[in-house]
XYZ file of C-alpha atoms in Angstrom:
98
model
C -59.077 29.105 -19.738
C -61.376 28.916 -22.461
C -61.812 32.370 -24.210
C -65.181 31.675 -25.863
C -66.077 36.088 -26.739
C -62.869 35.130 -29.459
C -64.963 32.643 -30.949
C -66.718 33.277 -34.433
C -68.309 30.459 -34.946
C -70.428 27.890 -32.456
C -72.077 24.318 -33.938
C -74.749 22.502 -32.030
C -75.134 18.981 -32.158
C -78.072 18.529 -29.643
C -80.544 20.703 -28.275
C -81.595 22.225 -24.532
C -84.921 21.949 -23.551
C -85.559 25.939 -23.608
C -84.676 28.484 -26.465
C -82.815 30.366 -23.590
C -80.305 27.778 -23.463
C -79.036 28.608 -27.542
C -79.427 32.092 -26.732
C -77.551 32.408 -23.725
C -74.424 30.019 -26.063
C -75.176 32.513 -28.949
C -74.644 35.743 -26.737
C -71.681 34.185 -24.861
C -69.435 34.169 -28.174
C -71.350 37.541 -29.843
C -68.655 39.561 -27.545
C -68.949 42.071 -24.696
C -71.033 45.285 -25.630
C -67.330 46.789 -25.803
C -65.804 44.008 -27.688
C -69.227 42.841 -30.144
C -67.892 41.226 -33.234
C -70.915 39.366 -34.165
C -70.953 35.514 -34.619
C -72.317 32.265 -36.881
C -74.624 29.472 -35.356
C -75.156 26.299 -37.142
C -77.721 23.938 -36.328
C -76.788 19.682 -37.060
C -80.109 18.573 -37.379
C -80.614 15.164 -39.336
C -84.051 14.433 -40.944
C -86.451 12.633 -39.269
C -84.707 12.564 -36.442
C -85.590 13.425 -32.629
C -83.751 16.648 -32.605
C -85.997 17.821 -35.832
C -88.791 17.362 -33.429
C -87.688 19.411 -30.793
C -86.401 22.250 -32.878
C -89.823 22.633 -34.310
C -91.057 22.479 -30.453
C -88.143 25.152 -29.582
C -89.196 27.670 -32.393
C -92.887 27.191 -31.551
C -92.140 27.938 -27.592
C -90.129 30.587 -28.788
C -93.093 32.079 -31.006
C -94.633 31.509 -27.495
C -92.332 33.795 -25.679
C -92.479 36.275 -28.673
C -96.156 36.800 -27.993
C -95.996 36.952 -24.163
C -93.619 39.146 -23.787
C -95.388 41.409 -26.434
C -98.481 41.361 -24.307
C -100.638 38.636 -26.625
C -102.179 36.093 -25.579
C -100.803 32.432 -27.057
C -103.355 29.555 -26.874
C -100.023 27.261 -26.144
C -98.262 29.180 -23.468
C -99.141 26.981 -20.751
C -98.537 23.627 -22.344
C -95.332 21.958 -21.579
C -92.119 20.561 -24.222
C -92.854 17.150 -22.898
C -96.433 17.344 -23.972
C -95.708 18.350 -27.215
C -92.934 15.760 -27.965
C -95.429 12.670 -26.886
C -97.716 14.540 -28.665
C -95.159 14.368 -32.289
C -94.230 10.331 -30.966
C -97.726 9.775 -31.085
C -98.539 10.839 -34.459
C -95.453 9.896 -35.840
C -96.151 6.257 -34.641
C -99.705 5.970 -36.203
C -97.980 7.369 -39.608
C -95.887 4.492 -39.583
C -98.644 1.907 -37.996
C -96.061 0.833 -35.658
């Protein structure tokens, strides 16, 4: 099988829906507590692009998360991804007067 703890290096080409998703990839090849060697993410993100969009909606919910789990209140926990990516069509769309 696929050994992915050897692995140094991981590349994403598209994004999940939930900063758990690149954390739970991320910790996969960091190693076992035993075995930790550490590891390199890169993000392929082209500009002006959909995937630009959500991974300014991923670090915001993950500011989100941040604040929640510290006990602070975020005006934006309870609004959802899909909200705020309609929300980014939207504007983008009246930017270019489509």
């Amino acid at each position: 099988g696929l050994d992915m703890t050897k692995a140094g290096y991981v590349i994403f080409s598209d994004f999940g829906w939930t900063p758990a998703y690149h954390q739970q990839c991320e910790g996969r090849i960091y190693g076992r507590l035993n075995e930790a060697h550490g590891a390199i993410s890169y993000y392929v993100v082209g500009a002006n692009t959909i995937e630009e969009w959500i991974q300014s909606i991923l670090e915001k919910k993950l500011r989100i998360i941040e604040q929640v789990v510290e006990g602070n209140d975020s005006p934006d926990a309870g609004k959802s991804l899909g909200y705020e990516l309609i929300k980014m069509l939207k504007a983008d769309m009246r930017s270019r007067k489509i």
